[in-house]
Amino acid sequence: MLSEERIKLMTRLASYDSGEGKKNLAIAKFFRSDYIGLQILKAVICATIAYMIAFAVYIYVDFENFMLGIYKLEIWDFAKQIIKYYVVFVVSYSLLVYIGFSFKYGKAKKNLKRYFGNLKLLNSIFAKEEGDSDR
């Protein structure tokens, strides 16, 4: 006989498995440090590209003043300032990425733990129903 509790549990498990579960399984196949490290590496690459684009736009917008002041400009001081802003930008962005993906990894692990617990519960319901039907 069909159990209403079993059907609800199976529906919940199937819904999770076809939606959020796929993403969580992809996350959980990594160790925490590997997953977060990969995300930070991607973030550093993206932040570098974004910084270069922003710097190019900054120079392009004020190109006339930049060219007029280039002879007065101390190149090494200018380069140090650019590198300082770059480092601050990348470190800040990487810190935000670290925090965000730490929470995401923790949430994925927690949801998977609940999912596997529900699978065990479903298995015990099946075993219980089979035991009752054998009598």
XYZ file of N, CA, C and O in Angstrom, residues 1 20-21 41 51 65-66 73 97 104 106-107 115 121-123 133 135:
72
model
N 0.837 -1.180 0.000
C 0.000 0.000 0.000
C 0.890 1.255 0.000
O 1.959 1.263 0.583
N 18.437 21.949 -7.184
C 19.575 22.413 -6.398
C 20.583 21.303 -6.106
O 21.768 21.562 -5.927
N 20.116 20.073 -6.073
C 20.988 18.949 -5.758
C 22.126 18.767 -6.746
O 23.233 18.391 -6.363
N 40.938 31.929 -7.437
C 41.767 32.045 -8.642
C 40.971 32.662 -9.790
O 41.454 33.569 -10.484
N 40.147 45.424 -13.679
C 41.005 46.559 -13.329
C 41.659 47.147 -14.569
O 41.739 48.368 -14.718
N 44.309 65.435 -20.682
C 45.011 65.871 -19.469
C 46.156 64.924 -19.119
O 47.195 65.351 -18.623
N 45.948 63.650 -19.367
C 47.005 62.673 -19.104
C 48.225 62.958 -19.977
O 49.359 62.937 -19.501
N 54.974 63.984 -14.906
C 54.657 62.775 -14.148
C 55.913 61.982 -13.808
O 56.767 61.762 -14.667
N 34.996 37.237 -2.185
C 34.770 35.945 -2.842
C 34.984 34.805 -1.847
O 34.199 33.850 -1.810
N 28.618 29.454 0.679
C 27.983 28.605 -0.338
C 28.390 27.143 -0.165
O 27.553 26.250 -0.263
N 29.470 25.693 2.632
C 28.865 25.196 3.865
C 27.391 24.868 3.687
O 26.898 23.850 4.189
N 26.680 25.731 2.983
C 25.255 25.501 2.725
C 25.049 24.256 1.862
O 24.143 23.453 2.113
N 19.856 15.780 2.647
C 19.391 14.945 1.539
C 19.718 13.475 1.794
O 18.856 12.607 1.635
N 16.153 7.731 5.554
C 14.789 7.626 6.083
C 13.881 6.913 5.091
O 13.086 6.043 5.470
N 13.993 7.263 3.818
C 13.192 6.609 2.780
C 13.529 5.122 2.702
O 12.622 4.280 2.572
N 14.792 4.800 2.809
C 15.204 3.398 2.792
C 14.602 2.641 3.976
O 14.145 1.503 3.828
N 4.740 -6.294 4.818
C 4.036 -7.009 3.754
C 4.415 -8.502 3.739
O 3.666 -9.323 3.206
N 4.542 -10.431 6.295
C 3.792 -11.138 7.337
C 2.469 -11.621 6.883
O 1.762 -11.467 6.099
